[in-house]
Amino acid sequence: MRLSDTLGLTPTWERFGLLAFNDHFAQRKIGKTFGRVRSLIPLPTASGAQWAESELEAKTIEQIAFLPQVYDLMTQVIVEYDRAGKKHTYTPDILVQLYADGEPGRARYVIEVKRQDALKRIDDEMRERFKIGREFAAALGAKFRIVTEAEIETPYLVNARWLRRRLGDEPDALYLDQLQAALAKAPLKWGDLASRLVAEGILEPDANDAIEEAITFRWIACDLSKHL
C-alpha cells in the first residue's frame, strides 16, 4: 500500500454538466428469459438500481460501481437511429459516466459485455451493433468498450465485492491522518500498517476497518488487481 495521488475529493457534479441518463434516455425492460439469469443491482448513482440480464453483466456492473467517481450508470439504454430510411434501435449493455478533477471533468463509456466465445463467432449483425455503438459513443462524447470475462472475472472483482459495502461509510478523518503518517516514508503491508495503528492506541478491529475504508475511497493506494 502507498499514499494515493489524490484523497478521493470530488468536484460538484453540476459544474461539469453531468447527465442523469434516465432523464434523457428510455430503457428497455429486461424480462425473464429461459436459460439466462437477470438480477436487480442497487446503485447509489443518479439513475438508481439497474437490471442486468446475465451474470457477466452483473459482475461488470459490480466492478464499475466500485469506482468512487461513478456518477451514473444505466443499462439497456434505447438509442434510435436511421439506416437506409428505416428506423432501428440500438441498446448498449451499459452506459457509464464518471466525474473527475479538471476539465472537461467527465468521462463517459458505452460498454458491450460479451463472452470471448461469442466474439469468436462474430457475425454481420454483431459488427453492425458495434459500429452503431461507436457512432453513439462519438455523439455522446464517450468511449466505446467491449469487455469479456477476461477483464471482469478477476481478483479486482473479488476485492470490489468485498470492499464495496464500505462505500456507505463515513471514514474517520483522524484515522486518515494516522494512515498517511504511517505511509509517508514507504509502502507497508496490510499487517504492518495495522500494527502501526494499534501501536498508536487504535483497537485492531478499528484499524482494519480504517484501512478498508481508506482503500475503498482511494485515500491510500494498493494493487487491487491482486487479492487483498
Tab-separated table of C-alpha atoms in Angstrom:
chain	number	residue	atom	x	y	z
A	1	MET	CA	0.000	0.000	0.000
A	2	ARG	CA	1.139	3.537	-0.642
A	3	LEU	CA	-0.186	7.045	-0.437
A	4	SER	CA	-2.724	7.796	-3.145
A	5	ASP	CA	-2.134	10.669	-5.568
A	6	THR	CA	-5.494	12.128	-4.506
A	7	LEU	CA	-7.556	11.986	-1.356
A	8	GLY	CA	-10.724	10.999	-3.125
A	9	LEU	CA	-12.073	14.547	-3.153
A	10	THR	CA	-14.630	15.155	-5.882
A	11	PRO	CA	-15.888	18.346	-7.522
A	12	THR	CA	-19.508	19.411	-7.721
A	13	TRP	CA	-21.299	17.311	-10.344
A	14	GLU	CA	-23.249	20.238	-11.803
A	15	ARG	CA	-20.040	22.084	-12.560
A	16	PHE	CA	-19.368	19.711	-15.428
A	17	GLY	CA	-22.896	19.391	-16.759
A	18	LEU	CA	-23.145	15.696	-15.930
A	19	LEU	CA	-26.149	13.831	-17.297
A	20	ALA	CA	-28.591	11.773	-15.302
A	21	PHE	CA	-29.139	9.170	-18.006
A	22	ASN	CA	-32.715	8.337	-17.016
A	23	ASP	CA	-33.668	11.976	-17.684
A	24	HIS	CA	-32.521	11.667	-21.300
A	25	PHE	CA	-32.964	8.038	-22.377
A	26	ALA	CA	-35.711	5.453	-22.345
A	27	GLN	CA	-34.728	1.992	-21.131
A	28	ARG	CA	-35.504	-1.447	-22.494
A	29	LYS	CA	-37.188	-3.610	-19.886
A	30	ILE	CA	-35.390	-6.845	-19.130
A	31	GLY	CA	-37.815	-9.729	-18.749
A	32	LYS	CA	-37.305	-13.287	-17.630
A	33	THR	CA	-35.623	-15.434	-20.259
A	34	PHE	CA	-35.178	-19.191	-20.162
A	35	GLY	CA	-31.553	-20.097	-19.548
A	36	ARG	CA	-30.475	-16.570	-18.554
A	37	VAL	CA	-30.216	-15.021	-15.118
A	38	ARG	CA	-31.410	-11.470	-14.556
A	39	SER	CA	-30.673	-9.510	-11.399
A	40	LEU	CA	-31.518	-6.097	-9.961
A	41	ILE	CA	-28.434	-4.337	-8.654
A	42	PRO	CA	-28.934	-1.496	-6.144
A	43	LEU	CA	-26.782	1.517	-7.003
A	44	PRO	CA	-26.340	4.924	-5.338
A	45	THR	CA	-25.928	6.558	-8.764
A	46	ALA	CA	-28.189	9.129	-10.418
A	47	SER	CA	-30.390	6.658	-12.326
A	48	GLY	CA	-30.713	4.267	-9.394
A	49	ALA	CA	-30.892	0.463	-9.340
A	50	GLN	CA	-30.301	-1.329	-12.636
A	51	TRP	CA	-31.242	-4.701	-14.112
A	52	ALA	CA	-28.603	-6.975	-15.597
A	53	GLU	CA	-29.719	-9.740	-17.951
A	54	SER	CA	-26.740	-12.025	-17.456
A	55	GLU	CA	-24.328	-12.977	-14.722
A	56	LEU	CA	-21.414	-11.436	-16.623
A	57	GLU	CA	-23.259	-8.118	-16.975
A	58	ALA	CA	-23.996	-8.144	-13.244
A	59	LYS	CA	-20.314	-8.710	-12.493
A	60	THR	CA	-19.385	-5.871	-14.837
A	61	ILE	CA	-21.771	-3.503	-13.083
A	62	GLU	CA	-20.450	-4.539	-9.660
A	63	GLN	CA	-16.903	-3.845	-10.756
A	64	ILE	CA	-17.725	-0.462	-12.286
A	65	ALA	CA	-19.829	0.573	-9.288
A	66	PHE	CA	-16.825	0.124	-7.019
A	67	LEU	CA	-15.209	3.191	-8.601
A	68	PRO	CA	-15.883	6.121	-6.229
A	69	GLN	CA	-16.055	8.538	-9.184
A	70	VAL	CA	-19.046	6.859	-10.852
A	71	TYR	CA	-21.803	9.466	-11.200
A	72	ASP	CA	-24.305	7.450	-13.214
A	73	LEU	CA	-24.770	4.001	-14.723
A	74	MET	CA	-27.671	2.779	-16.820
A	75	THR	CA	-28.289	-0.493	-18.622
A	76	GLN	CA	-30.151	-1.174	-21.874
A	77	VAL	CA	-30.448	2.468	-22.953
A	78	ILE	CA	-32.667	2.769	-26.041
A	79	VAL	CA	-30.959	4.549	-28.932
A	80	GLU	CA	-32.972	5.109	-32.119
A	81	TYR	CA	-31.262	5.618	-35.469
A	82	ASP	CA	-31.953	5.505	-39.215
A	83	ARG	CA	-30.335	3.191	-41.746
A	84	ALA	CA	-31.359	3.393	-45.431
A	85	GLY	CA	-34.533	5.216	-44.466
A	86	LYS	CA	-35.580	2.610	-41.900
A	87	LYS	CA	-35.872	3.082	-38.144
A	88	HIS	CA	-33.695	0.891	-35.946
A	89	THR	CA	-32.988	0.581	-32.227
A	90	TYR	CA	-29.663	0.031	-30.522
A	91	THR	CA	-29.446	-0.859	-26.829
A	92	PRO	CA	-25.913	-0.900	-25.405
A	93	ASP	CA	-25.448	-3.152	-22.393
A	94	ILE	CA	-24.120	-0.430	-20.086
A	95	LEU	CA	-23.761	3.334	-20.210
A	96	VAL	CA	-21.417	4.873	-17.611
A	97	GLN	CA	-20.495	8.385	-16.611
A	98	LEU	CA	-17.635	9.261	-14.284
A	99	TYR	CA	-16.730	12.557	-12.728
A	100	ALA	CA	-13.155	13.648	-12.185
A	101	ASP	CA	-10.964	16.636	-11.400
A	102	GLY	CA	-10.040	19.030	-14.176
A	103	GLU	CA	-11.703	19.917	-17.456
A	104	PRO	CA	-13.697	18.572	-19.108
A	105	GLY	CA	-14.122	16.725	-15.847
A	106	ARG	CA	-16.143	13.798	-17.063
A	107	ALA	CA	-15.674	10.538	-18.858
A	108	ARG	CA	-18.452	8.531	-20.497
A	109	TYR	CA	-18.346	4.954	-21.689
A	110	VAL	CA	-20.608	2.876	-23.893
A	111	ILE	CA	-19.945	-0.733	-22.908
A	112	GLU	CA	-20.799	-4.001	-24.594
A	113	VAL	CA	-20.427	-7.138	-22.464
A	114	LYS	CA	-19.656	-10.304	-24.434
A	115	ARG	CA	-18.237	-13.720	-23.742
A	116	GLN	CA	-14.985	-14.422	-25.562
A	117	ASP	CA	-16.589	-17.373	-27.351
A	118	ALA	CA	-19.259	-15.046	-28.759
A	119	LEU	CA	-16.613	-12.709	-30.152
A	120	LYS	CA	-15.007	-15.647	-31.917
A	121	ARG	CA	-18.303	-16.213	-33.742
A	122	ILE	CA	-18.923	-12.571	-34.621
A	123	ASP	CA	-21.411	-12.080	-37.454
A	124	ASP	CA	-22.676	-9.161	-39.537
A	125	GLU	CA	-25.379	-8.338	-37.002
A	126	MET	CA	-22.842	-8.006	-34.196
A	127	ARG	CA	-20.487	-5.979	-36.398
A	128	GLU	CA	-23.350	-3.585	-37.138
A	129	ARG	CA	-24.143	-3.378	-33.420
A	130	PHE	CA	-20.572	-2.454	-32.591
A	131	LYS	CA	-20.468	0.086	-35.420
A	132	ILE	CA	-23.592	1.815	-34.115
A	133	GLY	CA	-22.153	1.618	-30.618
A	134	ARG	CA	-19.072	3.526	-31.738
A	135	GLU	CA	-21.199	6.119	-33.539
A	136	PHE	CA	-23.395	6.582	-30.474
A	137	ALA	CA	-20.328	6.901	-28.237
A	138	ALA	CA	-18.863	9.570	-30.514
A	139	ALA	CA	-22.141	11.525	-30.453
A	140	LEU	CA	-22.250	11.309	-26.660
A	141	GLY	CA	-18.617	12.304	-26.216
A	142	ALA	CA	-17.947	8.837	-24.860
A	143	LYS	CA	-15.548	5.953	-25.425
A	144	PHE	CA	-16.757	2.607	-26.771
A	145	ARG	CA	-15.549	-0.520	-24.994
A	146	ILE	CA	-16.112	-4.260	-25.415
A	147	VAL	CA	-15.384	-6.250	-22.251
A	148	THR	CA	-15.224	-10.006	-21.743
A	149	GLU	CA	-14.772	-12.344	-18.812
A	150	ALA	CA	-11.013	-11.830	-19.179
A	151	GLU	CA	-11.408	-8.252	-17.951
A	152	ILE	CA	-14.251	-8.926	-15.497
A	153	GLU	CA	-13.684	-12.221	-13.695
A	154	THR	CA	-10.505	-11.107	-11.942
A	155	PRO	CA	-9.143	-10.553	-8.431
A	156	TYR	CA	-10.273	-6.932	-8.802
A	157	LEU	CA	-13.898	-8.107	-8.867
A	158	VAL	CA	-13.332	-10.182	-5.722
A	159	ASN	CA	-11.843	-7.135	-3.975
A	160	ALA	CA	-14.648	-4.891	-5.210
A	161	ARG	CA	-17.317	-7.269	-3.863
A	162	TRP	CA	-15.561	-7.413	-0.506
A	163	LEU	CA	-14.953	-3.682	-0.084
A	164	ARG	CA	-17.997	-2.211	-1.800
A	165	ARG	CA	-20.013	-2.309	1.424
A	166	ARG	CA	-17.679	0.427	2.697
A	167	LEU	CA	-18.912	2.946	0.135
A	168	GLY	CA	-21.715	3.863	2.524
A	169	ASP	CA	-19.335	4.535	5.424
A	170	GLU	CA	-18.101	7.888	6.670
A	171	PRO	CA	-14.367	7.363	7.301
A	172	ASP	CA	-12.817	8.998	10.368
A	173	ALA	CA	-10.505	11.885	9.345
A	174	LEU	CA	-8.255	11.192	12.353
A	175	TYR	CA	-7.578	7.667	11.108
A	176	LEU	CA	-6.766	9.081	7.681
A	177	ASP	CA	-4.115	11.355	9.187
A	178	GLN	CA	-2.574	8.424	11.020
A	179	LEU	CA	-2.626	6.248	7.929
A	180	GLN	CA	-0.935	8.945	5.883
A	181	ALA	CA	1.712	9.460	8.531
A	182	ALA	CA	2.440	5.725	8.658
A	183	LEU	CA	2.797	5.538	4.868
A	184	ALA	CA	4.694	8.798	4.414
A	185	LYS	CA	8.134	7.204	4.123
A	186	ALA	CA	7.483	3.909	2.376
A	187	PRO	CA	4.725	1.420	1.401
A	188	LEU	CA	3.685	-1.114	4.030
A	189	LYS	CA	1.979	-4.484	4.046
A	190	TRP	CA	-1.545	-4.536	5.485
A	191	GLY	CA	-0.472	-6.309	8.682
A	192	ASP	CA	2.393	-3.894	9.288
A	193	LEU	CA	0.146	-0.893	8.682
A	194	ALA	CA	-2.481	-2.232	11.078
A	195	SER	CA	0.235	-2.832	13.692
A	196	ARG	CA	1.354	0.796	13.391
A	197	LEU	CA	-2.182	1.976	14.113
A	198	VAL	CA	-2.564	-0.441	17.028
A	199	ALA	CA	0.718	0.863	18.484
A	200	GLU	CA	-0.847	4.324	18.450
A	201	GLY	CA	-3.734	3.152	20.599
A	202	ILE	CA	-6.301	2.153	17.956
A	203	LEU	CA	-8.115	-1.120	18.559
A	204	GLU	CA	-7.190	-3.766	15.970
A	205	PRO	CA	-10.758	-4.110	14.546
A	206	ASP	CA	-10.944	-0.327	14.153
A	207	ALA	CA	-7.513	-0.295	12.497
A	208	ASN	CA	-8.591	-2.879	9.925
A	209	ASP	CA	-11.875	-1.048	9.323
A	210	ALA	CA	-9.956	2.195	8.754
A	211	ILE	CA	-7.643	0.514	6.221
A	212	GLU	CA	-10.602	-0.999	4.343
A	213	GLU	CA	-12.350	2.382	4.182
A	214	ALA	CA	-9.192	4.184	3.078
A	215	ILE	CA	-8.662	1.693	0.243
A	216	THR	CA	-12.316	1.863	-0.801
A	217	PHE	CA	-12.264	5.650	-1.050
A	218	ARG	CA	-8.774	5.574	-2.645
A	219	TRP	CA	-7.272	7.599	0.180
A	220	ILE	CA	-4.465	5.088	0.225
A	221	ALA	CA	-3.459	3.095	-2.818
A	222	CYS	CA	-2.837	-0.591	-3.267
A	223	ASP	CA	-2.801	-3.005	-6.168
A	224	LEU	CA	-6.453	-4.028	-6.456
A	225	SER	CA	-5.617	-6.353	-9.347
A	226	LYS	CA	-4.268	-8.785	-6.739
A	227	HIS	CA	-6.219	-10.498	-3.972
A	228	LEU	CA	-6.128	-8.431	-0.797
